[in-house]
PDB file of C-alpha atoms in Angstrom:
ATOM      1  CA  MET A 957       7.803 -27.467   2.996  1.00  0.00           C
ATOM      2  CA  GLU A 958       7.728 -25.285   5.930  1.00  0.00           C
ATOM      3  CA  TRP A 959       9.915 -21.281   6.550  1.00  0.00           C
ATOM      4  CA  ARG A 960       9.525 -18.776   9.019  1.00  0.00           C
ATOM      5  CA  ASP A 961       8.984 -15.379   8.532  1.00  0.00           C
ATOM      6  CA  GLU A 962       7.795 -11.715   9.893  1.00  0.00           C
ATOM      7  CA  GLY A 963       5.502  -9.608   8.185  1.00  0.00           C
ATOM      8  CA  ILE A 964       2.485  -8.101   8.164  1.00  0.00           C
ATOM      9  CA  VAL A 965      -1.460  -8.942   7.531  1.00  0.00           C
ATOM     10  CA  LEU A 966      -2.810  -7.514   4.841  1.00  0.00           C
ATOM     11  CA  ALA A 967      -6.238  -9.543   5.064  1.00  0.00           C
ATOM     12  CA  ALA A 968      -7.900 -12.674   6.768  1.00  0.00           C
ATOM     13  CA  ARG A 969     -11.093 -14.077   5.354  1.00  0.00           C
ATOM     14  CA  ALA A 970     -13.448 -16.515   5.889  1.00  0.00           C
ATOM     15  CA  HIS A 971     -12.513 -21.009   5.335  1.00  0.00           C
ATOM     16  CA  GLY A 972     -15.021 -22.698   6.333  1.00  0.00           C
ATOM     17  CA  GLU A 973     -17.019 -22.369   9.581  1.00  0.00           C
ATOM     18  CA  THR A 974     -13.909 -22.014  11.946  1.00  0.00           C
ATOM     19  CA  SER A 975     -10.733 -20.964   9.818  1.00  0.00           C
ATOM     20  CA  VAL A 976      -9.584 -18.245   7.544  1.00  0.00           C
ATOM     21  CA  ILE A 977      -7.097 -17.461   5.204  1.00  0.00           C
ATOM     22  CA  LEU A 978      -4.668 -14.850   6.297  1.00  0.00           C
ATOM     23  CA  GLU A 979      -3.135 -12.823   3.630  1.00  0.00           C
ATOM     24  CA  VAL A 980       0.922 -11.547   4.736  1.00  0.00           C
ATOM     25  CA  PHE A 981       3.591  -9.716   3.661  1.00  0.00           C
ATOM     26  CA  THR A 982       6.569 -11.076   4.596  1.00  0.00           C
ATOM     27  CA  ARG A 983       9.505 -10.133   4.981  1.00  0.00           C
ATOM     28  CA  GLU A 984      11.593 -12.747   3.208  1.00  0.00           C
ATOM     29  CA  HIS A 985       8.638 -14.877   0.823  1.00  0.00           C
ATOM     30  CA  GLY A 986       6.186 -11.599   0.090  1.00  0.00           C
ATOM     31  CA  ARG A 987       2.591 -11.945   0.042  1.00  0.00           C
ATOM     32  CA  HIS A 988       2.040 -14.945   1.016  1.00  0.00           C
ATOM     33  CA  LEU A 989      -1.047 -16.999   1.840  1.00  0.00           C
ATOM     34  CA  GLY A 990      -1.897 -19.709   4.229  1.00  0.00           C
ATOM     35  CA  VAL A 991      -5.082 -20.830   6.106  1.00  0.00           C
ATOM     36  CA  VAL A 992      -5.197 -20.714  10.191  1.00  0.00           C
ATOM     37  CA  HIS A 993      -7.281 -23.537  11.676  1.00  0.00           C
ATOM     38  CA  GLY A 994     -10.131 -21.732  14.409  1.00  0.00           C
ATOM     39  CA  GLY A 995      -8.833 -18.153  12.913  1.00  0.00           C
ATOM     40  CA  VAL A 996     -12.272 -16.802  13.806  1.00  0.00           C
ATOM     41  CA  SER A 997     -11.544 -17.905  17.396  1.00  0.00           C
ATOM     42  CA  ARG A 998     -12.068 -15.210  20.203  1.00  0.00           C
ATOM     43  CA  LYS A 999      -8.092 -16.010  21.111  1.00  0.00           C
ATOM     44  CA  LYS A1000      -7.039 -15.028  17.335  1.00  0.00           C
ATOM     45  CA  ALA A1001      -8.895 -13.174  15.314  1.00  0.00           C
ATOM     46  CA  PRO A1002      -7.947 -10.330  16.786  1.00  0.00           C
ATOM     47  CA  MET A1003      -4.373 -10.906  16.480  1.00  0.00           C
ATOM     48  CA  LEU A1004      -5.473 -11.305  12.297  1.00  0.00           C
ATOM     49  CA  GLN A1005      -6.787  -7.764  11.871  1.00  0.00           C
ATOM     50  CA  PRO A1006      -4.745  -6.152   8.443  1.00  0.00           C
ATOM     51  CA  GLY A1007      -1.761  -4.314   9.950  1.00  0.00           C
ATOM     52  CA  ASN A1008      -0.390  -6.414  13.032  1.00  0.00           C
ATOM     53  CA  GLN A1009       2.500  -8.170  13.194  1.00  0.00           C
ATOM     54  CA  LEU A1010       3.068 -11.555  13.284  1.00  0.00           C
ATOM     55  CA  ASP A1011       5.878 -14.248  13.135  1.00  0.00           C
ATOM     56  CA  VAL A1012       4.625 -16.802  11.603  1.00  0.00           C
ATOM     57  CA  THR A1013       5.394 -20.426   9.648  1.00  0.00           C
ATOM     58  CA  TRP A1014       4.437 -21.621   6.746  1.00  0.00           C
ATOM     59  CA  ARG A1015       3.952 -25.352   6.887  1.00  0.00           C
ATOM     60  CA  ALA A1016       2.695 -27.786   3.338  1.00  0.00           C
ATOM     61  CA  ARG A1017       3.836 -31.210   1.916  1.00  0.00           C
ATOM     62  CA  LEU A1018       4.267 -29.043  -1.197  1.00  0.00           C
ATOM     63  CA  ASP A1019       5.738 -26.097  -2.200  1.00  0.00           C
ATOM     64  CA  SER A1020       1.585 -25.231  -5.156  1.00  0.00           C
ATOM     65  CA  HIS A1021      -0.311 -26.012  -1.734  1.00  0.00           C
ATOM     66  CA  MET A1022      -2.143 -23.516   0.275  1.00  0.00           C
ATOM     67  CA  GLY A1023      -0.213 -24.433   3.528  1.00  0.00           C
ATOM     68  CA  THR A1024      -1.134 -23.501   6.847  1.00  0.00           C
ATOM     69  CA  TRP A1025       0.178 -21.307   9.339  1.00  0.00           C
ATOM     70  CA  THR A1026       0.701 -20.608  12.550  1.00  0.00           C
ATOM     71  CA  ALA A1027       1.291 -16.697  14.341  1.00  0.00           C
ATOM     72  CA  GLU A1028       2.777 -14.939  16.720  1.00  0.00           C
ATOM     73  CA  LEU A1029       1.630 -11.746  17.430  1.00  0.00           C
ATOM     74  CA  GLN A1030       5.175  -8.982  16.885  1.00  0.00           C
ATOM     75  CA  ARG A1031       3.073  -6.015  17.284  1.00  0.00           C
ATOM     76  CA  ALA A1032      -1.216  -4.728  17.755  1.00  0.00           C
ATOM     77  CA  ARG A1033      -1.055  -1.994  15.443  1.00  0.00           C
ATOM     78  CA  SER A1034      -4.389  -1.965  14.161  1.00  0.00           C
ATOM     79  CA  ALA A1035      -5.947  -1.609  18.240  1.00  0.00           C
ATOM     80  CA  LEU A1036      -4.208   1.124  18.374  1.00  0.00           C
ATOM     81  CA  LEU A1037      -5.862   2.837  15.946  1.00  0.00           C
ATOM     82  CA  LEU A1038      -9.557   2.523  16.403  1.00  0.00           C
ATOM     83  CA  SER A1039     -10.097   6.280  17.885  1.00  0.00           C
ATOM     84  CA  ASP A1040      -8.330   8.195  15.016  1.00  0.00           C
ATOM     85  CA  PRO A1041     -10.889   7.222  11.526  1.00  0.00           C
ATOM     86  CA  LEU A1042      -8.669   9.102   9.389  1.00  0.00           C
ATOM     87  CA  ARG A1043      -5.583   6.339  10.239  1.00  0.00           C
ATOM     88  CA  LEU A1044      -7.195   3.970  10.747  1.00  0.00           C
ATOM     89  CA  SER A1045      -9.091   4.619   6.448  1.00  0.00           C
ATOM     90  CA  ALA A1046      -4.856   4.858   5.744  1.00  0.00           C
ATOM     91  CA  LEU A1047      -3.729   1.957   7.247  1.00  0.00           C
ATOM     92  CA  THR A1048      -6.949  -0.374   5.392  1.00  0.00           C
ATOM     93  CA  SER A1049      -5.679   1.349   2.066  1.00  0.00           C
ATOM     94  CA  ALA A1050      -2.419   0.479   2.329  1.00  0.00           C
ATOM     95  CA  ALA A1051      -2.855  -2.933   3.311  1.00  0.00           C
ATOM     96  CA  ALA A1052      -5.978  -3.355   0.239  1.00  0.00           C
ATOM     97  CA  LEU A1053      -3.954  -2.003  -2.304  1.00  0.00           C
ATOM     98  CA  CYS A1054      -0.716  -4.548  -1.301  1.00  0.00           C
ATOM     99  CA  SER A1055      -3.328  -7.549  -2.042  1.00  0.00           C
ATOM    100  CA  PHE A1056      -4.261  -5.880  -4.594  1.00  0.00           C
ATOM    101  CA  ILE A1057      -1.439  -5.227  -6.944  1.00  0.00           C
ATOM    102  CA  LEU A1058       1.490  -7.106  -5.257  1.00  0.00           C
ATOM    103  CA  PRO A1059       2.519 -11.009  -6.881  1.00  0.00           C
ATOM    104  CA  GLN A1060       2.096 -13.239  -4.043  1.00  0.00           C
ATOM    105  CA  ARG A1061       5.148 -14.997  -3.276  1.00  0.00           C
ATOM    106  CA  GLU A1062       8.067 -12.824  -4.636  1.00  0.00           C
ATOM    107  CA  SER A1063      10.255 -11.320  -2.726  1.00  0.00           C
ATOM    108  CA  LEU A1064      10.521  -7.407  -2.479  1.00  0.00           C
ATOM    109  CA  PRO A1065      13.280  -6.559   0.063  1.00  0.00           C
ATOM    110  CA  ASP A1066      12.640  -2.787  -0.757  1.00  0.00           C
ATOM    111  CA  PHE A1067       9.439  -2.161  -0.597  1.00  0.00           C
ATOM    112  CA  GLN A1068       8.356  -4.295   2.404  1.00  0.00           C
ATOM    113  CA  PRO A1069       9.692  -2.633   5.104  1.00  0.00           C
ATOM    114  CA  ARG A1070       9.205   0.424   3.707  1.00  0.00           C
ATOM    115  CA  THR A1071       5.564  -0.577   3.941  1.00  0.00           C
ATOM    116  CA  GLU A1072       6.231  -1.939   7.704  1.00  0.00           C
ATOM    117  CA  GLY A1073       7.885   1.502   8.557  1.00  0.00           C
ATOM    118  CA  LEU A1074       4.095   2.757   7.078  1.00  0.00           C
ATOM    119  CA  PHE A1075       2.491   1.437   8.767  1.00  0.00           C
ATOM    120  CA  ASP A1076       4.798   1.847  12.140  1.00  0.00           C
ATOM    121  CA  ALA A1077       4.133   5.764  11.095  1.00  0.00           C
ATOM    122  CA  LEU A1078       0.901   5.062  11.678  1.00  0.00           C
ATOM    123  CA  ALA A1079       0.461   3.750  14.592  1.00  0.00           C
ATOM    124  CA  ASP A1080       2.683   5.438  16.037  1.00  0.00           C
ATOM    125  CA  GLY A1081       1.105   8.878  14.559  1.00  0.00           C
ATOM    126  CA  GLU A1082       4.393  10.698  13.449  1.00  0.00           C
ATOM    127  CA  GLY A1083       4.873  12.198  10.187  1.00  0.00           C
ATOM    128  CA  TRP A1084       2.310   9.301   8.254  1.00  0.00           C
ATOM    129  CA  LEU A1085       0.451  11.456   6.259  1.00  0.00           C
ATOM    130  CA  HIS A1086       3.529  12.309   4.591  1.00  0.00           C
ATOM    131  CA  ASP A1087       5.194   8.366   4.360  1.00  0.00           C
ATOM    132  CA  TYR A1088       1.387   8.057   3.134  1.00  0.00           C
ATOM    133  CA  VAL A1089       2.216   9.530   0.116  1.00  0.00           C
ATOM    134  CA  PHE A1090       6.057   8.477  -1.070  1.00  0.00           C
ATOM    135  CA  TRP A1091       4.169   5.443  -0.220  1.00  0.00           C
ATOM    136  CA  GLU A1092       2.442   5.042  -3.245  1.00  0.00           C
ATOM    137  CA  LEU A1093       4.476   5.803  -5.389  1.00  0.00           C
ATOM    138  CA  SER A1094       6.953   3.778  -4.396  1.00  0.00           C
ATOM    139  CA  LEU A1095       3.735   1.010  -4.769  1.00  0.00           C
ATOM    140  CA  LEU A1096       3.943   2.402  -8.215  1.00  0.00           C
ATOM    141  CA  ASP A1097       7.422   1.423  -9.300  1.00  0.00           C
ATOM    142  CA  VAL A1098       6.451  -2.138  -7.705  1.00  0.00           C
ATOM    143  CA  ALA A1099       3.637  -2.106 -10.037  1.00  0.00           C
ATOM    144  CA  GLY A1100       6.345  -0.901 -12.797  1.00  0.00           C
ATOM    145  CA  PHE A1101       4.877   2.714 -13.323  1.00  0.00           C
ATOM    146  CA  GLY A1102       6.728   4.286 -11.436  1.00  0.00           C
ATOM    147  CA  LEU A1103       6.709   8.364 -11.777  1.00  0.00           C
ATOM    148  CA  ASP A1104       9.662  10.444 -13.100  1.00  0.00           C
ATOM    149  CA  LEU A1105       9.860  13.571 -11.144  1.00  0.00           C
ATOM    150  CA  THR A1106      13.140  14.789 -11.529  1.00  0.00           C
ATOM    151  CA  GLU A1107      12.965  16.860 -14.563  1.00  0.00           C
ATOM    152  CA  CYS A1108      11.127  17.585 -17.226  1.00  0.00           C
ATOM    153  CA  ALA A1109      10.155  15.415 -20.070  1.00  0.00           C
ATOM    154  CA  ALA A1110       9.718  18.384 -22.672  1.00  0.00           C
ATOM    155  CA  GLY A1111      13.278  19.384 -21.612  1.00  0.00           C
ATOM    156  CA  GLY A1112      12.541  23.127 -19.433  1.00  0.00           C
ATOM    157  CA  GLY A1113      14.202  23.983 -16.181  1.00  0.00           C
ATOM    158  CA  ALA A1114      14.630  21.156 -14.103  1.00  0.00           C
ATOM    159  CA  ASN A1115      13.731  24.138 -11.831  1.00  0.00           C
ATOM    160  CA  ASP A1116      10.087  25.229 -12.525  1.00  0.00           C
ATOM    161  CA  LEU A1117       8.522  21.576 -12.673  1.00  0.00           C
ATOM    162  CA  ALA A1118       5.091  22.605 -12.773  1.00  0.00           C
ATOM    163  CA  TYR A1119       3.332  19.117 -14.005  1.00  0.00           C
ATOM    164  CA  VAL A1120       2.487  15.534 -14.136  1.00  0.00           C
ATOM    165  CA  SER A1121       1.699  13.833 -17.171  1.00  0.00           C
ATOM    166  CA  PRO A1122      -0.320  12.299 -17.303  1.00  0.00           C
ATOM    167  CA  ARG A1123       0.265  10.042 -19.958  1.00  0.00           C
ATOM    168  CA  THR A1124       3.836   9.419 -19.405  1.00  0.00           C
ATOM    169  CA  GLY A1125       4.439  10.063 -15.561  1.00  0.00           C
ATOM    170  CA  ARG A1126       6.955  12.272 -16.107  1.00  0.00           C
ATOM    171  CA  ALA A1127       7.542  16.168 -14.893  1.00  0.00           C
ATOM    172  CA  VAL A1128       6.518  18.783 -16.773  1.00  0.00           C
ATOM    173  CA  SER A1129       7.653  22.639 -16.001  1.00  0.00           C
ATOM    174  CA  ARG A1130       5.492  25.946 -15.504  1.00  0.00           C
ATOM    175  CA  THR A1131       7.843  26.842 -19.137  1.00  0.00           C
ATOM    176  CA  ALA A1132       7.022  23.930 -21.040  1.00  0.00           C
ATOM    177  CA  ALA A1133       4.009  23.669 -20.261  1.00  0.00           C
ATOM    178  CA  GLY A1134       2.271  26.390 -22.507  1.00  0.00           C
ATOM    179  CA  GLU A1135      -1.220  25.738 -23.945  1.00  0.00           C
ATOM    180  CA  TRP A1136      -0.897  22.348 -22.799  1.00  0.00           C
ATOM    181  CA  ALA A1137      -0.695  23.225 -19.344  1.00  0.00           C
ATOM    182  CA  SER A1138      -4.204  22.397 -18.422  1.00  0.00           C
ATOM    183  CA  ARG A1139      -4.937  19.003 -19.464  1.00  0.00           C
ATOM    184  CA  LEU A1140      -1.647  18.333 -16.914  1.00  0.00           C
ATOM    185  CA  LEU A1141      -1.788  17.242 -13.723  1.00  0.00           C
ATOM    186  CA  PRO A1142      -0.769  19.909 -11.219  1.00  0.00           C
ATOM    187  CA  MET A1143       2.383  18.721  -9.476  1.00  0.00           C
ATOM    188  CA  PRO A1144       2.036  19.838  -5.808  1.00  0.00           C
ATOM    189  CA  ASP A1145       4.772  21.718  -3.508  1.00  0.00           C
ATOM    190  CA  LEU A1146       5.104  18.116  -1.142  1.00  0.00           C
ATOM    191  CA  LEU A1147       6.671  16.132  -4.159  1.00  0.00           C
ATOM    192  CA  LEU A1148       9.043  18.364  -4.832  1.00  0.00           C
ATOM    193  CA  GLY A1149       9.966  18.657  -1.165  1.00  0.00           C
ATOM    194  CA  GLY A1150       7.959  20.442   0.271  1.00  0.00           C
ATOM    195  CA  MET A1151       5.576  20.561   3.352  1.00  0.00           C
ATOM    196  CA  PRO A1152       3.006  17.630   3.877  1.00  0.00           C
ATOM    197  CA  THR A1153      -0.194  20.351   3.858  1.00  0.00           C
ATOM    198  CA  LEU A1154      -3.589  18.304   3.320  1.00  0.00           C
ATOM    199  CA  ASP A1155      -3.896  19.794   0.336  1.00  0.00           C
ATOM    200  CA  GLY A1156      -0.776  19.035  -0.931  1.00  0.00           C
ATOM    201  CA  VAL A1157      -1.030  15.085   0.390  1.00  0.00           C
ATOM    202  CA  ILE A1158      -4.114  15.125  -1.373  1.00  0.00           C
ATOM    203  CA  ALA A1159      -3.273  16.720  -4.611  1.00  0.00           C
ATOM    204  CA  ALA A1160      -0.527  14.240  -3.805  1.00  0.00           C
ATOM    205  CA  LEU A1161      -2.522  10.929  -3.875  1.00  0.00           C
ATOM    206  CA  GLU A1162      -5.179  12.524  -6.944  1.00  0.00           C
ATOM    207  CA  ILE A1163      -1.751  12.330  -8.786  1.00  0.00           C
ATOM    208  CA  THR A1164      -1.322   8.864  -7.545  1.00  0.00           C
ATOM    209  CA  GLY A1165      -4.128   7.402  -8.176  1.00  0.00           C
ATOM    210  CA  HIS A1166      -4.616   8.632 -11.485  1.00  0.00           C
ATOM    211  CA  PHE A1167      -1.754   6.382 -12.436  1.00  0.00           C
ATOM    212  CA  LEU A1168      -3.618   3.587 -10.397  1.00  0.00           C
ATOM    213  CA  THR A1169      -6.371   3.735 -11.860  1.00  0.00           C
ATOM    214  CA  GLU A1170      -5.582   4.852 -15.612  1.00  0.00           C
ATOM    215  CA  LYS A1171      -2.757   2.191 -15.493  1.00  0.00           C
ATOM    216  CA  VAL A1172      -1.778   0.135 -12.801  1.00  0.00           C
ATOM    217  CA  ALA A1173      -5.537  -1.797 -12.681  1.00  0.00           C
ATOM    218  CA  PRO A1174      -5.796  -1.796 -16.769  1.00  0.00           C
ATOM    219  CA  ALA A1175      -2.994  -3.810 -16.336  1.00  0.00           C
ATOM    220  CA  LEU A1176      -4.252  -6.026 -13.843  1.00  0.00           C
ATOM    221  CA  GLY A1177      -7.325  -7.332 -15.406  1.00  0.00           C
ATOM    222  CA  GLU A1178      -9.426  -4.189 -15.347  1.00  0.00           C
ATOM    223  CA  ARG A1179      -9.556  -4.316 -11.473  1.00  0.00           C
ATOM    224  CA  PRO A1180     -11.717  -1.663  -9.866  1.00  0.00           C
ATOM    225  CA  LEU A1181      -9.013  -0.769  -7.401  1.00  0.00           C
ATOM    226  CA  PRO A1182     -10.327  -0.777  -4.052  1.00  0.00           C
ATOM    227  CA  ALA A1183     -12.265   1.092  -2.123  1.00  0.00           C
ATOM    228  CA  ALA A1184     -10.755   1.384   0.620  1.00  0.00           C
ATOM    229  CA  ARG A1185      -8.634   3.673  -2.122  1.00  0.00           C
ATOM    230  CA  THR A1186     -11.282   6.162  -2.234  1.00  0.00           C
ATOM    231  CA  ARG A1187     -12.111   6.190   1.136  1.00  0.00           C
ATOM    232  CA  LEU A1188      -8.902   7.234   2.529  1.00  0.00           C
ATOM    233  CA  LEU A1189      -9.037  10.100  -0.199  1.00  0.00           C
ATOM    234  CA  ASP A1190     -12.785  11.569   0.439  1.00  0.00           C
ATOM    235  CA  ALA A1191     -11.418  11.168   4.528  1.00  0.00           C
ATOM    236  CA  LEU A1192      -9.041  13.100   3.844  1.00  0.00           C
ATOM    237  CA  ARG A1193     -10.709  16.227   1.299  1.00  0.00           C
ATOM    238  CA  ARG A1194     -13.902  16.182   4.616  1.00  0.00           C
ATOM    239  CA  GLU A1195     -10.714  17.720   6.832  1.00  0.00           C
ATOM    240  CA  ARG A1196     -10.570  20.040   4.689  1.00  0.00           C
TER     241      ARG A1196
END
């Protein structure tokens, strides 16, 4: 068995004394694992950092085997973020969420390019706050818990949307919310097409975080959400 692809490094874990198990979100084969022999070496380790873009070849005797990788670096994004802890935190969070949520060996032809786009925005430093928020919304769709923010769940006006139901993930208008408003999640302008202010980004990530914690994590066996996601939100709050 052998194929060649391109993708983003999500994680690299020690395997024996000199090798690593490398996790890559590939374009054609989805989230895939394999062993990199000598992956802890000074030559290979910098290449295998989360966020880097690799050209990879996977080989195994049988498709069901772990297999091995050979890899060539295409873009070293992680090195560009070392001087920016906030962007590095966002990259780490995105990589951890992909490892946590995405199915193995399942091609995601719409979501994978979106993820590459987010990592490019993080590396370039342009528009990444906006991109990160909407990337998490897309991740909820992939996980089967997408939000419906296009119209009021209670029949109110679409031009008066102000809340999100924490139970259904559907938008609720200010008028329809009435006395239930205190039990709903406030909808930031960012999710309605507004500018990505820091407060709006934090509010939006509190909404996506609610559904990641209360819906996605339980569906994956009650595993806790990756700590990297919590650290990102904490870092953004400190920026206020």
